[in-house]
GROMACS .gro file of N, CA and C in nm:
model
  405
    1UNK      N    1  10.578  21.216   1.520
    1UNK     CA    2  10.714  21.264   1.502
    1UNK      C    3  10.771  21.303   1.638
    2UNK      N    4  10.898  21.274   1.673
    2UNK     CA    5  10.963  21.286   1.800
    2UNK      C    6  11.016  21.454   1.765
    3UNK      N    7  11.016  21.524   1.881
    3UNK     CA    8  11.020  21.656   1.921
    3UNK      C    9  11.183  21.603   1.942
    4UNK      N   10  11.312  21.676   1.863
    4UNK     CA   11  11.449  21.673   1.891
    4UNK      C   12  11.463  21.831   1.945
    5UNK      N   13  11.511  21.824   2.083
    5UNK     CA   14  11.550  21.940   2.171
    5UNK      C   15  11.728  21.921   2.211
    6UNK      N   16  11.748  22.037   2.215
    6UNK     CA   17  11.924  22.050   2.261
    6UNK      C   18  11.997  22.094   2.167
    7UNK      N   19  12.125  22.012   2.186
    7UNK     CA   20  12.222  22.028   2.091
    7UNK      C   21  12.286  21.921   1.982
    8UNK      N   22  12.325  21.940   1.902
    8UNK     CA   23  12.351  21.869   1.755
    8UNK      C   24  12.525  21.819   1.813
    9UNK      N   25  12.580  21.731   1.868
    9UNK     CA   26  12.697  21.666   1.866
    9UNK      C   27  12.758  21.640   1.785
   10UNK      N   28  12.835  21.695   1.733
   10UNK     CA   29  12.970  21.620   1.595
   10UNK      C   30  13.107  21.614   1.715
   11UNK      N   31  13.129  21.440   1.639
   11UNK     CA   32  13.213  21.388   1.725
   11UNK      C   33  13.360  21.403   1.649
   12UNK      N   34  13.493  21.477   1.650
   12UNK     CA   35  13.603  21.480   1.637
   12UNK      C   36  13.713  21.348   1.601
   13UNK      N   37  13.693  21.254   1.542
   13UNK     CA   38  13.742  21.112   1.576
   13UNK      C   39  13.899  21.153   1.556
   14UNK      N   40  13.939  21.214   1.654
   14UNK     CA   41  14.101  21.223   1.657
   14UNK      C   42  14.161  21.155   1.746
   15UNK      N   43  14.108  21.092   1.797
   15UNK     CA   44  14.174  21.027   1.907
   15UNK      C   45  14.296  20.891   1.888
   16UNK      N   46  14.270  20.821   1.812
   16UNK     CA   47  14.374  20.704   1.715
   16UNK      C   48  14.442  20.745   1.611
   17UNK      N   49  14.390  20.824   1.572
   17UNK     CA   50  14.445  20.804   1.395
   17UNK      C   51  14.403  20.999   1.407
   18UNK      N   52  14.519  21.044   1.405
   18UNK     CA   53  14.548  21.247   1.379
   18UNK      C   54  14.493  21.214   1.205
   19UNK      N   55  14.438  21.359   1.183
   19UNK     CA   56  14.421  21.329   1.022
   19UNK      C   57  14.464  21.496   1.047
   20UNK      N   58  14.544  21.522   0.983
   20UNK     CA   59  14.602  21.697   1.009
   20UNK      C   60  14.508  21.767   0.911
   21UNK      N   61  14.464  21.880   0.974
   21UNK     CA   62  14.412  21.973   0.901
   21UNK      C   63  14.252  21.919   0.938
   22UNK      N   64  14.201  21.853   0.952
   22UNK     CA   65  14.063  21.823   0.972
   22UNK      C   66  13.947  21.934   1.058
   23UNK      N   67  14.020  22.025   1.131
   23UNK     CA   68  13.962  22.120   1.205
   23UNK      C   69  13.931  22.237   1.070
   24UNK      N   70  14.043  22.213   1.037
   24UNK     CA   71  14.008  22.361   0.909
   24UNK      C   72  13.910  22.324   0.778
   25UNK      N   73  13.899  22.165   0.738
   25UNK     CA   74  13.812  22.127   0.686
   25UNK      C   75  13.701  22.147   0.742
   26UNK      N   76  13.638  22.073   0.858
   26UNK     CA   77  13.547  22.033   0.924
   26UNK      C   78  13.458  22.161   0.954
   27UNK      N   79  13.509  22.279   1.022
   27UNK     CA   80  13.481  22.399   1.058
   27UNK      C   81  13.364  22.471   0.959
   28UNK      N   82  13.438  22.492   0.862
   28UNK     CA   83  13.383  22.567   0.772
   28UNK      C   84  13.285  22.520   0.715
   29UNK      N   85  13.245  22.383   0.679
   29UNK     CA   86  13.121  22.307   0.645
   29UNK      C   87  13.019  22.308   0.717
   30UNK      N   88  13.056  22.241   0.846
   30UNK     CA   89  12.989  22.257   0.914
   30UNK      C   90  12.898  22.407   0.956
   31UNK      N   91  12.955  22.498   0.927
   31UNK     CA   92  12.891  22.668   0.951
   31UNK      C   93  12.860  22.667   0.820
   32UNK      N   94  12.835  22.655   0.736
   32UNK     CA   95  12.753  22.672   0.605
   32UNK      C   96  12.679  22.571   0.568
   33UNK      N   97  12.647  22.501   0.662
   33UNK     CA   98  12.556  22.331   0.661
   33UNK      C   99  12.423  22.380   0.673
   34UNK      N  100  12.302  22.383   0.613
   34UNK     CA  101  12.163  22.416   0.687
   34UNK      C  102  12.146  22.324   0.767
   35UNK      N  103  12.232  22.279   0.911
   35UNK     CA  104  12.200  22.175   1.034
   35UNK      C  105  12.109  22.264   1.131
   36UNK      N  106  12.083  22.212   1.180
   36UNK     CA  107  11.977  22.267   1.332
   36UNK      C  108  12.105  22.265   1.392
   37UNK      N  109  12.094  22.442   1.498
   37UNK     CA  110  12.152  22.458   1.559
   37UNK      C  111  12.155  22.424   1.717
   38UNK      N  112  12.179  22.452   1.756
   38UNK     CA  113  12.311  22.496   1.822
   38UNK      C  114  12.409  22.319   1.775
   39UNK      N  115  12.549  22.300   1.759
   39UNK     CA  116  12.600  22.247   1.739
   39UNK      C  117  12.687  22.254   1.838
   40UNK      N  118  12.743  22.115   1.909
   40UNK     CA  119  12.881  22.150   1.983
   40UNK      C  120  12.965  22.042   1.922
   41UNK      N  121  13.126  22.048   1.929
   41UNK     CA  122  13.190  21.943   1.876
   41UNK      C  123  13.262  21.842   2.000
   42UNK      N  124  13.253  21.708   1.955
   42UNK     CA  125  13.286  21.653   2.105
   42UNK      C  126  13.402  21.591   2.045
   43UNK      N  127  13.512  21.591   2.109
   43UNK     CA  128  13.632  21.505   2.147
   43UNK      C  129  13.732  21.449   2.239
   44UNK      N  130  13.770  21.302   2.205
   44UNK     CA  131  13.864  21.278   2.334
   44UNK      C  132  13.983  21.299   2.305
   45UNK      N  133  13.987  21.373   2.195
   45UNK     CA  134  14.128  21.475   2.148
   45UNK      C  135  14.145  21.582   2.213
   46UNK      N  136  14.212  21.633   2.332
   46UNK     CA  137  14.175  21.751   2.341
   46UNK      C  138  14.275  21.871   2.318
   47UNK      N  139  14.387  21.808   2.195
   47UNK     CA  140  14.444  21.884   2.130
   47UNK      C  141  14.332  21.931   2.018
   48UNK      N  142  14.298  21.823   1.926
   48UNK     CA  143  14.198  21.841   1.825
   48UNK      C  144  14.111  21.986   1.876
   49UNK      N  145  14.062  21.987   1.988
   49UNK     CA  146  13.911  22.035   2.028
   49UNK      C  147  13.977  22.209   2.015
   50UNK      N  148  14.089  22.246   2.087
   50UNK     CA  149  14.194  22.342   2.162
   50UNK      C  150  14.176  22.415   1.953
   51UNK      N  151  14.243  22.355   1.838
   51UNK     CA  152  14.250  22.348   1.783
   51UNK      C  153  14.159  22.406   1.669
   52UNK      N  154  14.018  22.372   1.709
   52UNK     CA  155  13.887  22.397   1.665
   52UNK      C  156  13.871  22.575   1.698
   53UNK      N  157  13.856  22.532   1.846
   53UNK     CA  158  13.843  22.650   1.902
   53UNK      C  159  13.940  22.780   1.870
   54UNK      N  160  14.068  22.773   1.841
   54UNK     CA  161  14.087  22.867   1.754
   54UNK      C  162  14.065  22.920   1.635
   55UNK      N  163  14.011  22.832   1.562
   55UNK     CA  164  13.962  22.871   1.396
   55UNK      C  165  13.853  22.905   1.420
   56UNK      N  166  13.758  22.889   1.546
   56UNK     CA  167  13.624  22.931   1.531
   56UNK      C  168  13.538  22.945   1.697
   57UNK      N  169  13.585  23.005   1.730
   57UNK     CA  170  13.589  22.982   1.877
   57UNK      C  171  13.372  23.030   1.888
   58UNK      N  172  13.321  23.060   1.797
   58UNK     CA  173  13.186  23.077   1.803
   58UNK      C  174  13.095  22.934   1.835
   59UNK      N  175  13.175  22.786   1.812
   59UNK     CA  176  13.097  22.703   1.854
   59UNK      C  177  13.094  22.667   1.983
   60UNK      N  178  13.075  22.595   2.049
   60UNK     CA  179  13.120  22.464   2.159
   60UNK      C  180  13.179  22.376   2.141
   61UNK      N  181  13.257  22.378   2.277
   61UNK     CA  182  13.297  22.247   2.275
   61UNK      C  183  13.322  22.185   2.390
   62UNK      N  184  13.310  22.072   2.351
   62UNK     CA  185  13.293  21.954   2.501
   62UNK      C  186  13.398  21.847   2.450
   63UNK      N  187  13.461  21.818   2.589
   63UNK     CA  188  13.587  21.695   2.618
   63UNK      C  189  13.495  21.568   2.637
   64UNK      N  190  13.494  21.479   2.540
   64UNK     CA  191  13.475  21.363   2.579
   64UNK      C  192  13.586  21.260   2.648
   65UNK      N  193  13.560  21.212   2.742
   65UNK     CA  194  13.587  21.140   2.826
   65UNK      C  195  13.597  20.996   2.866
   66UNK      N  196  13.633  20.917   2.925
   66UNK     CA  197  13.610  20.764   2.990
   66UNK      C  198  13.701  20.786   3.100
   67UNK      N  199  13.744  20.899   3.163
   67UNK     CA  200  13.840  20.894   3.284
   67UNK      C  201  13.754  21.006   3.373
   68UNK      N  202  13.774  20.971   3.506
   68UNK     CA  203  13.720  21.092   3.585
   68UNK      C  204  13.842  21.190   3.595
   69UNK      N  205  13.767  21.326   3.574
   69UNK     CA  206  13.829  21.454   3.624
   69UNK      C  207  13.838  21.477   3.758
   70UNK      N  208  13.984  21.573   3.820
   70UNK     CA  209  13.940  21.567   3.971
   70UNK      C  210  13.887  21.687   3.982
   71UNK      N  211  13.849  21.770   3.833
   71UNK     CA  212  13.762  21.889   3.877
   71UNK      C  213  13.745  21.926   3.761
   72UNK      N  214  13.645  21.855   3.712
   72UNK     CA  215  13.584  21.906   3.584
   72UNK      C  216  13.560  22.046   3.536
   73UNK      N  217  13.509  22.134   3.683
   73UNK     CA  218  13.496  22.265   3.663
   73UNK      C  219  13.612  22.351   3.575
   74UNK      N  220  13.709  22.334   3.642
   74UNK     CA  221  13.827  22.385   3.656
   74UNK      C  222  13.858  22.357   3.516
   75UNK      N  223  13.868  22.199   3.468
   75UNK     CA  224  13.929  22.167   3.359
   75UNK      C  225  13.826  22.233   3.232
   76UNK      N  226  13.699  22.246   3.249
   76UNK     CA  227  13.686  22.334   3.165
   76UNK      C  228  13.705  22.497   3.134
   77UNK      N  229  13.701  22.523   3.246
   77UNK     CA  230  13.725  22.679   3.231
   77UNK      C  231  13.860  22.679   3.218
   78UNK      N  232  13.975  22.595   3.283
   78UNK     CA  233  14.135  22.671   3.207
   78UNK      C  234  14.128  22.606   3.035
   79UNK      N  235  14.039  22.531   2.962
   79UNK     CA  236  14.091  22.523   2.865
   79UNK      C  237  13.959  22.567   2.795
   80UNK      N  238  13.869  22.671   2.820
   80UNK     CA  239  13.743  22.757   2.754
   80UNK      C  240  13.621  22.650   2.670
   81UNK      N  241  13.577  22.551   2.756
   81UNK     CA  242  13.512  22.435   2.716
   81UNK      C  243  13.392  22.471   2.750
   82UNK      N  244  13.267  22.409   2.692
   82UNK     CA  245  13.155  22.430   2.755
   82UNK      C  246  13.098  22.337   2.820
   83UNK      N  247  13.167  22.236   2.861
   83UNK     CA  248  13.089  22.112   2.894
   83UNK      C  249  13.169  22.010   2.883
   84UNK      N  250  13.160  21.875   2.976
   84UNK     CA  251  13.219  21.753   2.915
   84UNK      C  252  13.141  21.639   2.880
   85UNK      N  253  13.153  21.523   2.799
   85UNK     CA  254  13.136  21.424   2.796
   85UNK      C  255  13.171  21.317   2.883
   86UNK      N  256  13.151  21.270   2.955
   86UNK     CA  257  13.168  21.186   3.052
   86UNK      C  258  13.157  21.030   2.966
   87UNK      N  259  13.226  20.902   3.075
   87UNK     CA  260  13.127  20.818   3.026
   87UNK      C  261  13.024  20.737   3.152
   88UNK      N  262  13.061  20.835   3.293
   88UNK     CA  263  12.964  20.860   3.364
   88UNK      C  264  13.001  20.938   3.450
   89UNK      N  265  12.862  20.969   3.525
   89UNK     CA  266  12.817  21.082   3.568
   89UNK      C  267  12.938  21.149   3.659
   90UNK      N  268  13.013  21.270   3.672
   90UNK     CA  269  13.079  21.332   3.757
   90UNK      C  270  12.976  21.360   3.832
   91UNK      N  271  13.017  21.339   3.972
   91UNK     CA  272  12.889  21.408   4.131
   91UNK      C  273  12.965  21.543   4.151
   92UNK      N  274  12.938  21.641   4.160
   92UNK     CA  275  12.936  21.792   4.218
   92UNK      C  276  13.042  21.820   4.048
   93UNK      N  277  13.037  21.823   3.973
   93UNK     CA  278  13.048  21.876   3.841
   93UNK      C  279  12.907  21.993   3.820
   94UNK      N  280  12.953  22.081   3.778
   94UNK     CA  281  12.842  22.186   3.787
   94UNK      C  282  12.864  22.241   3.647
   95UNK      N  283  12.925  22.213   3.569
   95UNK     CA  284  12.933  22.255   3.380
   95UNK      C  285  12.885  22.136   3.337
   96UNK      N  286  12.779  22.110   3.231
   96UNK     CA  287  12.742  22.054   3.133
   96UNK      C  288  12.800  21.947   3.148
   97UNK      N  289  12.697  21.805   3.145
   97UNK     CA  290  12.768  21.651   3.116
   97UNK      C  291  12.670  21.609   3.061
   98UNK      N  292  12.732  21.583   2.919
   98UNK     CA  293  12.633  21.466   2.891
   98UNK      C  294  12.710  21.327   2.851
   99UNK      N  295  12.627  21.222   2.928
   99UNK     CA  296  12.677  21.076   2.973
   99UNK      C  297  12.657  21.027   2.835
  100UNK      N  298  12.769  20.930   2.800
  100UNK     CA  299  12.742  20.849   2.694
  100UNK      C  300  12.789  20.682   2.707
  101UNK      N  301  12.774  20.599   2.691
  101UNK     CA  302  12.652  20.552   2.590
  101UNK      C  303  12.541  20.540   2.689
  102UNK      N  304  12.466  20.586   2.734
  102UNK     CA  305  12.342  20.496   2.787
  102UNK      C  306  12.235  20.418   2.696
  103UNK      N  307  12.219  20.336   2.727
  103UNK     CA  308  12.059  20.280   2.644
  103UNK      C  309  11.943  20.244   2.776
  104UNK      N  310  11.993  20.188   2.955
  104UNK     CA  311  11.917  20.154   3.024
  104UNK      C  312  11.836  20.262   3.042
  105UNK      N  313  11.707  20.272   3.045
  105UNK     CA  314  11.562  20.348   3.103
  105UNK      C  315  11.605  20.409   3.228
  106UNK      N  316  11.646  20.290   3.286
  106UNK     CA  317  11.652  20.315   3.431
  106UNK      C  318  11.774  20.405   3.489
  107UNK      N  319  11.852  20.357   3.394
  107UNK     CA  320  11.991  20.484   3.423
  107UNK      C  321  11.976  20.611   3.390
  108UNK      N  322  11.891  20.626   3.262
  108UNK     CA  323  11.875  20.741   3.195
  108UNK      C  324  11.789  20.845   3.309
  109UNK      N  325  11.673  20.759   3.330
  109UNK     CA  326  11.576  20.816   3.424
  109UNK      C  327  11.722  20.897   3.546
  110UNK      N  328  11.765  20.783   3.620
  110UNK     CA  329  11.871  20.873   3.737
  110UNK      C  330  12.005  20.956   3.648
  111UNK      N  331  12.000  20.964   3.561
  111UNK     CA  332  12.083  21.083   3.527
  111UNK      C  333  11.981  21.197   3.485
  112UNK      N  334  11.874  21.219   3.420
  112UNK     CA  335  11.791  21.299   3.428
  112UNK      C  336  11.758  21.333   3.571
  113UNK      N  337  11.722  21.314   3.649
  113UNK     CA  338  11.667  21.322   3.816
  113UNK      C  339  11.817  21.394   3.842
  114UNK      N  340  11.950  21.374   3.809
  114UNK     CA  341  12.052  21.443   3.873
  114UNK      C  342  12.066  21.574   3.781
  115UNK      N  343  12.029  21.549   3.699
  115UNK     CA  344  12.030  21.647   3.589
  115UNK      C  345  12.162  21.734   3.481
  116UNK      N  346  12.192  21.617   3.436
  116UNK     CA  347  12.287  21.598   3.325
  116UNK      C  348  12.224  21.736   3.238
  117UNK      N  349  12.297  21.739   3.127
  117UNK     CA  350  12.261  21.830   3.004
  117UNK      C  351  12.196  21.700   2.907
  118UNK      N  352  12.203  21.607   2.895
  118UNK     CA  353  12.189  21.540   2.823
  118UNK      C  354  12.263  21.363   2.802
  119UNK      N  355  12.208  21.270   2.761
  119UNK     CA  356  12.268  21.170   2.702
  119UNK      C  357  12.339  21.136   2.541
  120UNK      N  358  12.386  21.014   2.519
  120UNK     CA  359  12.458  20.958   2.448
  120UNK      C  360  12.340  20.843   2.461
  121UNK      N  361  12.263  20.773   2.321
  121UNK     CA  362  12.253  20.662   2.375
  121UNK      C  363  12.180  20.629   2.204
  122UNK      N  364  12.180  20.494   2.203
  122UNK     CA  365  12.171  20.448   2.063
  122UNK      C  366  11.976  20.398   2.062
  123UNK      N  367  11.915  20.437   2.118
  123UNK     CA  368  11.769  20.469   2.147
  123UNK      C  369  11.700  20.611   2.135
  124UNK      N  370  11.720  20.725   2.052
  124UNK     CA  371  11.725  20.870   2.101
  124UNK      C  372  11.545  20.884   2.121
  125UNK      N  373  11.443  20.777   2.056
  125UNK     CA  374  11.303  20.817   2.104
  125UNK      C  375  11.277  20.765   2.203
  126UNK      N  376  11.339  20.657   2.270
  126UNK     CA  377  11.255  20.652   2.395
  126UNK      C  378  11.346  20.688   2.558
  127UNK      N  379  11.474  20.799   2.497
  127UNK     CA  380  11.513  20.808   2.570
  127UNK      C  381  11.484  20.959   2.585
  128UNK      N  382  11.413  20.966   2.463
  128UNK     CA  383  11.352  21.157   2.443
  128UNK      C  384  11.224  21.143   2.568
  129UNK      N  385  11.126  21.005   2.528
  129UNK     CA  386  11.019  20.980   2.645
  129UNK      C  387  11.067  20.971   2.781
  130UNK      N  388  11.181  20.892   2.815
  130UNK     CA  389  11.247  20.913   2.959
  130UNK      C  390  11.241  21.062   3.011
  131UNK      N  391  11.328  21.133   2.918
  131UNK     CA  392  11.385  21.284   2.991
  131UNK      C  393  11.220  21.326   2.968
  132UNK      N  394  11.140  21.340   2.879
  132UNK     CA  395  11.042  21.410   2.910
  132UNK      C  396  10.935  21.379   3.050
  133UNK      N  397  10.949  21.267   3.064
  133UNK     CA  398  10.873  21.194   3.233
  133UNK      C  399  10.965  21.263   3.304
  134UNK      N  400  11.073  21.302   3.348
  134UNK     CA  401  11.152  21.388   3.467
  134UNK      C  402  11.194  21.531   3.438
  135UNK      N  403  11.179  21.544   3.349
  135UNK     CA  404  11.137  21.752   3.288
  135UNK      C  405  11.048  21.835   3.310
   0.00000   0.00000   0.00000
């Protein structure tokens, strides 16, 4: 059995298609779910996310991404984020990234060695064996 360490990602799909009210649905299930914790919610909504965080500001949350920030830092702390999603690596980003999609070994390996919070990748056991060879 593979050892699952970190955090539990629920992804926000607001980004095309608004479905109103979905934060006030979503919220409350999710906190009465027996899921393994810690949970953060990821979106490239980042009205959606802003949104969350007021009905329940006890989770996380992380900006998913495909554009570089010119200061990730910054952009999370003026909008109370814990982290972003990238869909690669920010260099001198110092809050939480975890890269998505990876599946290469070899990429995974150099984002572990730089030391991401974590990946995105549609392999999660042998990319659990990667991060554990550079941990």
């Amino acid at each position: 059995m593979t050892k699952v360490t970190g955090f539990r990602p629920i992804f926000i799909k607001t980004d095309v298609e608004r479905y109103p009210g979905i934060e006030e649905t979503v919220l409350p299930l999710v906190k009465e779910a027996p899921l393994a914790k810690p949970v953060i919610f990821s979106s490239f909504n980042l009205a959606s996310l802003l949104v969350a965080q007021s009905i329940d500001p006890g989770f996380e949350y992380c900006y998913l991404t495909d554009r570089d920030l010119k200061d990730p830092d910054a952009f999370c702390q003026e909008y109370q984020l814990a982290g972003i999603h990238p869909h690669h690596y920010l260099a001198g980003a110092t809050v939480p990234q975890r890269i998505w999609t990876v599946n290469d070994p070899a990429v995974q390996a150099d984002l572990f060695r730089r030391g991401v919070a974590g990946i995105f990748t549609d392999d999660f056991e042998r990319a659990q064996q990667v991060r554990e060879e550079w941990i």
